[in-house]
Short mmCIF file of C-alpha atoms and ligand atoms in Angstrom, two decimals:
data_model
loop_
_atom_site.label_atom_id
_atom_site.label_comp_id
_atom_site.label_asym_id
_atom_site.label_seq_id
_atom_site.Cartn_x
_atom_site.Cartn_y
_atom_site.Cartn_z
CA MET A 730 212.96 123.52 116.13
CA THR A 731 214.69 122.22 113.03
CA LEU A 732 216.65 119.02 113.69
CA VAL A 733 220.02 118.30 112.13
CA SER A 734 218.53 115.14 110.59
CA ASP A 735 215.95 117.23 108.70
CA ARG A 736 218.05 117.84 105.57
CA ALA A 737 215.23 119.42 103.60
CA GLY A 738 214.46 121.70 106.54
CA LEU A 739 218.09 122.86 106.78
CA VAL A 740 218.33 123.53 103.03
CA ASP A 741 215.01 125.37 103.07
CA TRP A 742 216.14 127.49 106.03
CA TYR A 743 219.40 128.36 104.22
CA ARG A 744 217.56 129.27 101.02
CA THR A 745 215.07 131.38 102.97
CA ASN A 746 217.97 133.21 104.61
CA ARG A 747 219.65 133.78 101.25
CA ALA A 748 216.45 135.03 99.63
CA ARG A 749 215.96 137.53 102.44
CA SER A 750 219.56 138.72 102.09
CA ALA A 751 219.06 139.12 98.34
CA ALA A 752 215.90 141.16 98.93
CA ILE A 753 217.76 143.46 101.33
CA PHE A 754 220.68 144.03 98.95
CA GLY A 755 218.15 144.40 96.14
CA SER A 756 216.52 147.29 97.99
CA LEU A 757 219.68 149.42 97.58
CA THR A 758 220.60 151.66 94.68
CA PRO A 759 223.88 150.64 92.95
CA SER A 760 225.89 153.40 94.63
CA ALA A 761 224.42 152.62 98.06
CA TYR A 762 225.99 149.16 97.73
CA TYR A 763 229.31 150.82 98.62
CA ALA A 764 227.88 153.14 101.25
CA ALA A 765 228.54 152.77 104.99
CA PRO A 766 225.79 154.90 106.55
CA ILE A 767 226.84 154.21 110.16
CA PRO A 768 230.38 155.26 111.11
CA LEU A 769 232.68 152.36 111.96
CA ARG A 770 230.48 149.85 110.17
CA HIS A 771 231.33 148.13 106.91
CA PRO A 772 229.82 149.13 103.58
CA PHE A 773 226.99 146.91 102.33
CA VAL A 774 229.29 145.18 99.84
CA PHE A 775 231.13 143.59 102.77
CA TYR A 776 227.97 141.93 104.10
CA ASP A 777 226.95 140.69 100.65
CA GLY A 778 230.18 138.68 100.56
CA HIS A 779 230.42 138.05 104.29
CA LEU A 780 227.19 136.06 104.69
CA PRO A 781 227.94 133.19 102.28
CA ALA A 782 231.71 133.41 102.87
CA PHE A 783 231.20 132.94 106.60
CA SER A 784 228.89 129.98 105.97
CA TYR A 785 231.40 128.46 103.57
CA ILE A 786 234.36 128.97 105.90
CA VAL A 787 232.62 127.71 109.05
CA LEU A 788 230.88 124.69 107.56
CA HIS A 789 232.66 123.68 104.38
CA ARG A 790 236.25 124.61 105.17
CA ARG A 791 236.67 124.36 108.92
CA ALA A 792 234.12 121.76 109.98
CA LEU A 793 234.24 119.56 106.89
CA GLY A 794 237.83 120.20 105.78
CA GLY A 795 237.05 121.59 102.32
CA ALA A 796 239.34 123.82 100.25
CA PRO A 797 238.86 127.56 99.65
CA VAL A 798 237.15 128.79 96.51
CA ASP A 799 239.16 132.02 96.69
CA ALA A 800 241.33 132.26 99.80
CA GLU A 801 241.99 135.99 99.42
CA MET A 802 238.34 136.93 99.07
CA GLU A 803 237.35 134.58 101.88
CA ALA A 804 239.87 136.34 104.14
CA LEU A 805 238.45 139.73 103.12
CA PHE A 806 234.86 138.74 103.85
CA GLN A 807 235.42 136.54 106.84
CA ARG A 808 234.56 138.58 109.87
CA GLY A 809 232.59 141.65 110.81
CA ILE A 810 234.08 143.87 113.49
CA ASP A 811 232.80 145.65 116.51
CA PRO A 812 232.51 149.39 115.94
CA ALA A 813 235.00 150.33 118.67
CA ASP A 814 238.10 149.58 116.69
CA THR A 815 238.77 152.74 114.72
CA ASP A 816 242.12 151.49 113.40
CA ILE A 817 240.46 148.53 111.73
CA ALA A 818 237.57 150.67 110.55
CA GLY A 819 240.00 153.11 108.94
CA ARG A 820 241.83 150.31 107.20
CA LEU A 821 238.56 148.82 105.95
CA ARG A 822 237.50 152.13 104.44
CA ARG A 823 240.62 152.06 102.28
CA ILE A 824 239.82 148.62 100.87
CA ASP A 825 239.29 148.50 97.14
CA TRP A 826 236.07 146.48 97.27
CA PRO A 827 235.30 144.11 94.39
CA SER A 828 232.46 144.85 91.97
CA ALA A 829 228.97 143.59 92.73
CA ASP A 830 229.27 141.14 89.82
CA ALA A 831 232.56 139.77 91.12
CA VAL A 832 231.11 139.34 94.61
CA ARG A 833 228.05 137.60 93.27
CA GLY A 834 230.09 135.18 91.18
CA LEU A 835 231.81 134.03 94.34
CA VAL A 836 228.57 134.04 96.28
CA ALA A 837 227.02 131.53 93.89
CA ARG A 838 229.94 129.15 94.34
CA TRP A 839 229.92 129.44 98.13
CA ASP A 840 226.15 128.93 98.22
CA ASP A 841 226.25 125.84 96.00
CA ALA A 842 228.85 124.20 98.22
CA VAL A 843 227.02 125.04 101.46
CA ILE A 844 223.69 123.78 100.13
CA ASP A 845 225.34 120.57 99.00
CA ASP A 846 226.85 120.16 102.47
CA LEU A 847 223.52 120.76 104.20
CA ALA A 848 221.91 118.19 101.94
CA HIS A 849 224.57 115.49 102.01
CA ALA A 850 227.56 116.00 104.35
CA LYS A 851 227.96 114.48 107.80
CA LEU A 852 226.72 117.42 109.88
CA ASP A 853 226.45 115.72 113.27
CA ASP A 854 229.64 114.01 114.39
CA PRO A 855 230.34 113.48 118.10
CA ALA A 856 234.04 112.95 117.25
CA ASN A 857 234.39 116.45 115.73
CA PRO A 858 233.83 119.38 118.14
CA LEU A 859 232.81 121.58 115.20
CA LEU A 860 230.06 119.16 114.26
CA ARG A 861 228.83 118.05 117.66
CA GLU A 862 225.02 118.17 117.59
CA GLY A 863 225.23 119.90 114.23
CA GLU A 864 226.88 122.98 115.72
CA SER A 865 228.42 124.42 112.55
CA ALA A 866 225.23 123.98 110.52
CA PHE A 867 223.08 125.77 113.10
CA ASN A 868 225.76 128.40 113.62
CA ILE A 869 225.62 129.49 109.97
CA LEU A 870 221.83 129.23 109.81
CA GLU A 871 221.38 131.55 112.80
CA HIS A 872 224.28 133.85 111.85
CA GLU A 873 222.63 135.05 108.66
CA PRO A 874 219.31 136.21 110.19
CA MET A 875 221.24 138.14 112.85
CA HIS A 876 222.84 140.05 109.99
CA HIS A 877 219.46 140.71 108.38
CA GLU A 878 218.73 142.81 111.39
CA THR A 879 222.06 144.63 111.42
CA LEU A 880 221.73 145.22 107.67
CA LEU A 881 218.30 146.72 108.09
CA TYR A 882 219.42 149.18 110.68
CA LEU A 883 222.08 150.29 108.21
CA VAL A 884 219.34 150.60 105.57
CA ALA A 885 217.27 152.68 108.01
CA GLN A 886 220.09 155.26 108.18
CA LEU A 887 220.40 155.59 104.38
CA PRO A 888 218.80 158.59 102.68
CA LEU A 889 215.43 157.88 101.07
CA ASP A 890 216.82 158.13 97.53
CA ALA A 891 219.34 155.34 98.21
CA LYS A 892 216.77 152.57 98.82
CA HIS A 893 213.32 151.40 97.92
CA GLY A 894 210.96 149.29 100.00
CA PRO A 895 207.35 148.97 101.13
CA VAL A 896 205.44 152.05 102.25
CA PRO A 897 205.32 151.95 106.07
CA ASP A 898 202.08 151.31 107.90
CA VAL A 899 201.60 154.42 110.03
CA ARG A 900 198.85 153.27 112.42
CA ASP A 901 199.29 155.30 115.61
CA VAL A 902 196.92 154.57 118.48
CA LEU A 903 197.69 154.35 122.20
CA PRO A 904 196.23 151.66 124.49
CA PRO A 905 194.46 152.85 127.65
CA PRO A 906 196.85 154.10 130.37
CA SER A 907 198.10 151.38 132.72
CA GLU A 908 199.88 151.17 136.07
CA PRO A 909 203.10 149.16 136.45
CA VAL A 910 202.53 145.53 137.42
CA LEU A 911 203.92 144.22 140.71
CA ILE A 912 205.84 140.96 140.32
CA PRO A 913 206.41 139.21 143.65
CA ALA A 914 209.74 137.68 144.67
CA GLY A 915 210.44 134.38 142.94
CA THR A 916 212.91 132.59 140.72
CA ALA A 917 213.82 132.76 137.05
CA THR A 918 215.61 130.20 134.91
CA LEU A 919 218.28 131.74 132.72
CA GLY A 920 220.24 129.96 130.03
CA VAL A 921 219.52 126.60 128.50
CA ARG A 922 220.33 123.00 129.28
CA ARG A 923 223.09 121.40 127.23
CA GLY A 924 221.80 118.78 124.84
CA ALA A 925 218.44 120.52 124.36
CA GLY A 926 219.28 121.71 120.85
CA PHE A 927 221.51 124.37 119.35
CA ALA A 928 222.18 127.54 121.32
CA TRP A 929 225.04 130.04 121.24
CA ASP A 930 227.81 129.67 123.80
CA ASN A 931 226.60 132.59 125.94
CA GLU A 932 223.27 130.79 126.58
CA PHE A 933 224.96 128.05 128.65
CA ASP A 934 224.68 126.83 131.39
CA GLU A 935 221.09 126.80 132.54
CA HIS A 936 220.74 128.15 136.07
CA VAL A 937 218.09 129.45 138.44
CA VAL A 938 218.34 132.89 140.04
CA ALA A 939 216.31 134.45 142.85
CA VAL A 940 214.59 137.71 141.92
CA ASP A 941 213.29 140.18 144.51
CA ALA A 942 209.85 141.69 144.14
CA PHE A 943 209.74 144.58 141.68
CA ALA A 944 207.28 146.43 139.51
CA ILE A 945 207.52 146.83 135.75
CA ASP A 946 205.82 148.85 133.04
CA VAL A 947 203.13 146.96 131.14
CA HIS A 948 204.24 148.71 127.94
CA ASP A 949 207.42 149.96 126.37
CA VAL A 950 208.32 153.63 126.57
CA THR A 951 206.92 155.33 123.46
CA ASN A 952 208.11 158.07 121.15
CA GLY A 953 205.45 160.24 122.77
CA ASP A 954 206.89 159.57 126.24
CA TYR A 955 210.41 160.23 125.02
CA LEU A 956 209.43 163.47 123.30
CA ALA A 957 208.88 165.02 126.73
CA PHE A 958 212.46 164.05 127.63
CA VAL A 959 213.78 165.60 124.42
CA ARG A 960 211.83 168.76 125.12
CA ALA A 961 213.50 168.77 128.56
CA GLY A 962 216.91 168.85 126.86
CA ALA A 963 217.82 165.26 125.88
CA SER A 964 219.13 164.60 122.37
CA PRO A 965 216.64 163.12 119.90
CA PRO A 966 217.34 159.51 118.84
CA PRO A 967 219.00 159.06 115.42
CA PHE A 968 215.72 157.65 114.09
CA TRP A 969 214.14 161.08 114.55
CA ILE A 970 214.46 163.90 112.03
CA GLU A 971 213.46 167.46 112.88
CA ARG A 972 211.70 169.33 110.08
CA ASP A 973 209.95 172.67 110.43
CA GLY A 974 209.87 172.37 114.21
CA ALA A 975 208.28 168.89 114.28
CA TYR A 976 209.87 165.47 114.58
CA ARG A 977 209.47 162.80 111.95
CA LEU A 978 210.51 159.15 112.23
CA ARG A 979 213.00 157.39 109.99
CA THR A 980 211.44 153.97 109.33
CA VAL A 981 213.51 151.30 107.58
CA PHE A 982 212.40 152.44 104.11
CA GLY A 983 210.53 155.70 104.70
CA GLU A 984 210.00 158.78 106.77
CA ILE A 985 206.71 159.50 108.57
CA PRO A 986 205.24 161.88 111.15
CA LEU A 987 206.54 160.70 114.56
CA PRO A 988 204.09 158.00 115.76
CA ALA A 989 203.58 158.78 119.45
CA SER A 990 202.32 155.25 120.23
CA TRP A 991 205.30 153.33 118.85
CA PRO A 992 208.11 152.17 121.15
CA VAL A 993 211.07 154.54 121.02
CA TYR A 994 214.35 153.10 119.70
CA VAL A 995 217.27 154.34 121.81
CA SER A 996 220.69 153.38 123.12
CA HIS A 997 221.25 151.79 126.51
CA ASP A 998 222.60 155.10 127.85
CA GLU A 999 219.53 156.98 126.61
CA ALA A 1000 217.17 154.35 128.03
CA THR A 1001 218.96 154.50 131.39
CA ALA A 1002 218.80 158.29 131.46
CA PHE A 1003 215.11 158.41 130.56
CA ALA A 1004 214.26 155.80 133.18
CA ALA A 1005 216.08 157.74 135.90
CA TRP A 1006 214.55 161.05 134.76
CA SER A 1007 211.06 159.58 134.96
CA GLY A 1008 211.44 157.81 138.31
CA GLY A 1009 212.36 154.27 137.31
CA ARG A 1010 215.30 152.17 136.18
CA LEU A 1011 215.98 149.52 133.59
CA PRO A 1012 215.06 145.95 134.55
CA THR A 1013 217.87 143.47 135.11
CA GLU A 1014 218.19 140.44 132.84
CA PRO A 1015 216.69 138.17 135.59
CA GLU A 1016 213.81 140.65 136.07
CA TYR A 1017 213.11 140.56 132.34
CA HIS A 1018 212.97 136.76 132.56
CA ARG A 1019 210.63 136.88 135.52
CA ALA A 1020 208.29 139.38 133.82
CA ALA A 1021 208.37 137.53 130.50
CA PHE A 1022 208.41 133.85 131.41
CA GLY A 1023 207.33 133.59 135.05
CA ALA A 1024 203.76 133.06 136.19
CA PRO A 1025 201.90 133.77 139.44
CA ASP A 1026 201.74 130.05 140.27
CA GLY A 1027 205.56 129.84 140.25
CA SER A 1028 205.82 128.01 136.94
CA GLU A 1029 207.88 129.16 133.97
CA ARG A 1030 206.95 129.19 130.31
CA ALA A 1031 208.93 128.83 127.11
CA TYR A 1032 207.50 132.12 125.81
CA PRO A 1033 205.57 134.97 127.46
CA TRP A 1034 202.28 133.63 126.07
CA GLY A 1035 202.89 130.01 127.06
CA ASP A 1036 204.56 127.08 125.38
CA ALA A 1037 203.05 127.37 121.87
CA ALA A 1038 205.52 128.03 119.05
CA PRO A 1039 205.76 131.73 118.06
CA THR A 1040 203.29 132.98 115.47
CA ALA A 1041 202.42 136.37 114.01
CA ALA A 1042 199.66 136.80 116.61
CA HIS A 1043 202.21 136.71 119.46
CA GLY A 1044 204.16 139.79 118.57
CA ASN A 1045 205.79 142.05 116.04
CA PHE A 1046 208.76 139.86 115.03
CA ASP A 1047 209.83 137.59 112.15
CA PHE A 1048 209.39 140.28 109.46
CA ARG A 1049 205.66 140.68 109.90
CA ARG A 1050 206.60 144.27 109.08
CA TYR A 1051 209.85 146.25 109.08
CA ASP A 1052 208.90 148.83 111.67
CA PRO A 1053 207.33 148.97 115.12
CA GLU A 1054 203.60 149.19 115.67
CA PRO A 1055 201.65 150.81 118.49
CA ILE A 1056 202.49 149.39 121.94
CA GLY A 1057 200.10 146.67 123.07
CA SER A 1058 199.09 145.63 119.53
CA SER A 1059 199.71 141.92 120.20
CA PRO A 1060 197.66 141.07 123.30
CA ALA A 1061 197.88 137.34 122.51
CA GLY A 1062 201.60 137.61 123.24
CA ALA A 1063 201.29 139.21 126.69
CA SER A 1064 202.99 137.45 129.60
CA ALA A 1065 201.25 135.78 132.56
CA TRP A 1066 201.48 139.11 134.41
CA GLY A 1067 199.86 141.02 131.54
CA VAL A 1068 203.11 142.62 130.35
CA HIS A 1069 203.03 143.33 126.59
CA ASP A 1070 205.53 143.13 123.74
CA LEU A 1071 208.31 141.43 125.72
CA ILE A 1072 209.15 139.56 122.53
CA GLY A 1073 208.79 141.71 119.44
CA ASN A 1074 208.34 145.41 118.59
CA GLY A 1075 211.96 146.13 119.59
CA TRP A 1076 214.64 144.47 121.68
CA GLU A 1077 214.38 145.26 125.39
CA TRP A 1078 217.38 146.83 127.10
CA THR A 1079 218.37 145.44 130.48
CA SER A 1080 220.71 146.96 133.06
CA THR A 1081 222.80 143.77 133.09
CA PRO A 1082 226.31 143.91 131.59
CA PHE A 1083 226.89 141.11 129.09
CA ALA A 1084 228.89 138.46 130.95
CA PRO A 1085 229.31 134.70 130.77
CA PHE A 1086 227.09 132.40 132.81
CA ASP A 1087 228.80 129.82 135.03
CA GLY A 1088 229.81 126.94 132.81
CA PHE A 1089 230.45 129.13 129.77
CA ALA A 1090 232.90 127.72 127.23
CA PRO A 1091 233.68 129.37 123.88
CA MET A 1092 231.92 127.43 121.12
CA PRO A 1093 234.32 125.47 118.90
CA SER A 1094 232.76 126.69 115.63
CA TYR A 1095 232.95 130.40 116.58
CA PRO A 1096 235.16 130.88 119.66
CA VAL A 1097 235.09 134.69 119.52
CA TYR A 1098 231.31 134.98 119.09
CA SER A 1099 230.73 136.04 122.70
CA ASN A 1100 234.16 135.97 124.25
CA ASP A 1101 235.36 139.21 122.63
CA PHE A 1102 232.49 141.13 124.21
CA PHE A 1103 232.75 140.24 127.90
CA ASP A 1104 234.33 143.62 128.64
CA GLY A 1105 231.78 145.23 130.95
CA LYS A 1106 230.93 147.76 128.21
CA HIS A 1107 228.16 145.78 126.53
CA TYR A 1108 224.66 145.31 127.93
CA VAL A 1109 222.19 142.50 127.47
CA MET A 1110 219.12 143.00 125.30
CA LYS A 1111 216.31 140.46 125.32
CA GLY A 1112 213.24 139.74 123.21
CA ALA A 1113 213.10 140.54 119.50
CA SER A 1114 212.63 143.37 117.04
CA PRO A 1115 210.23 143.44 114.09
CA VAL A 1116 213.02 142.01 111.92
CA THR A 1117 214.23 139.25 114.24
CA SER A 1118 213.73 135.80 112.71
CA HIS A 1119 211.46 133.39 114.56
CA HIS A 1120 214.48 131.07 114.64
CA LEU A 1121 216.08 133.46 117.16
CA VAL A 1122 212.98 133.74 119.34
CA ARG A 1123 213.79 131.56 122.35
CA ARG A 1124 213.90 132.19 126.06
CA SER A 1125 217.66 131.82 126.43
CA PHE A 1126 218.68 133.97 123.43
CA ARG A 1127 220.79 136.98 124.44
CA ASN A 1128 221.75 139.97 122.37
CA TRP A 1129 224.17 142.71 123.46
CA PHE A 1130 225.45 146.09 122.44
CA TYR A 1131 227.62 148.96 123.56
CA ALA A 1132 225.88 151.30 125.99
CA ASP A 1133 226.19 154.27 123.65
CA TYR A 1134 225.35 152.52 120.37
CA ARG A 1135 222.22 154.22 119.03
CA TYR A 1136 221.22 152.42 115.87
CA MET A 1137 219.74 149.17 117.10
CA PHE A 1138 216.03 148.42 116.94
CA ALA A 1139 216.05 148.46 120.73
CA THR A 1140 213.53 149.92 123.13
CA PHE A 1141 212.95 149.61 126.85
CA ARG A 1142 210.49 149.71 129.68
CA ARG A 1143 211.02 150.78 133.25
CA ALA A 1144 211.26 148.65 136.37
CA TYR A 1145 210.76 149.98 139.89
CA ASP A 1146 211.98 148.73 143.24
CA GLN A 1147 209.26 147.17 145.37
CA GLY A 1148 206.90 149.76 146.74
CA VAL A 1149 208.00 152.41 144.28
CA THR A 1150 205.52 153.23 141.55
CA ARG A 1151 205.58 155.74 138.78
CA PRO A 1152 205.19 159.26 140.13
FE1 LIG B 1739 228.95 137.94 110.80
#
């Protein structure tokens, strides 16, 4: 964990974020810069401005009281929206977006100021709610990698001639078949203790929940598994393309024969429907915690594999690659129960609606971060995808999306009530 006193670490983290953003925008053709490949999402140009503008507004202007560089442009780039609001989306489509050069001129000025703040400003100030325990600094440093992921699922939906990136690794090999694992009744600790370092508002407060016995799949549901569902009449996921009677997979930068052994990326609704069709259900958020972090002796771990900091051996996350890999490819990351890929290789859908924990309070530096989404229509995802930064890999981290949103790098596995096993 980077501490707020580690100035060089904060600056390095910011620069790493910015370099990754630049690489993503650099993978687009000039015309794709203005494309919005997913309906109700912004064009790429918005995110190019949004990332440093958000950092500048949150840290330099609001927390530290600095002046705008360009108030009009900062208002334009300030906030992304949820895809439900068609009125706003329609208005945004009519915006006359600035040129790439104009955006990048502003970006350089915002970046310089933010880097100077991270290096020299008073970032931890108990008297300022926006700076308590370095909140605004960590907010901006974790905000940008979240957008790397949302940017890359926009890139994945672009046509091949609108982007260029590495050739995907197409290894496709299934592990031996396995039975679901029975996890006895026990407890799971959700959330995180205040004062233990930065976390988003929806991760508080820490609390213990009782979890009944259940069984859970050792592996995620694969494209091969899901193909049977599609053949039975379900719609193919948007990552699949049908050509000459066979399905191919849209990777982030390419298109390959459908790898049967990779986890399928689907919406919450699709995951729920597949689970029911095949005799299971989605795990709840507490069940995910129990399967991922619990152990037979009743103890709990920081990560599925134990308490060691995440590395590339533990799972397919932190940009080891852009795309999934065959299920079970990271045995060193398996949980105490032998459940694989709980962190990495795709977010894991749960059946739990996104809701505040007891003790929730909107965070001063970003009060709408979670609060706008406690509507019963969003569901919790846990874990990580291939393009989730290691900075976001922690037990209490929660992600969420609309039930019918189909573009996330999100997969699932089935849970079963006690005594019920896969038919
Ligand atoms: Fe944002």
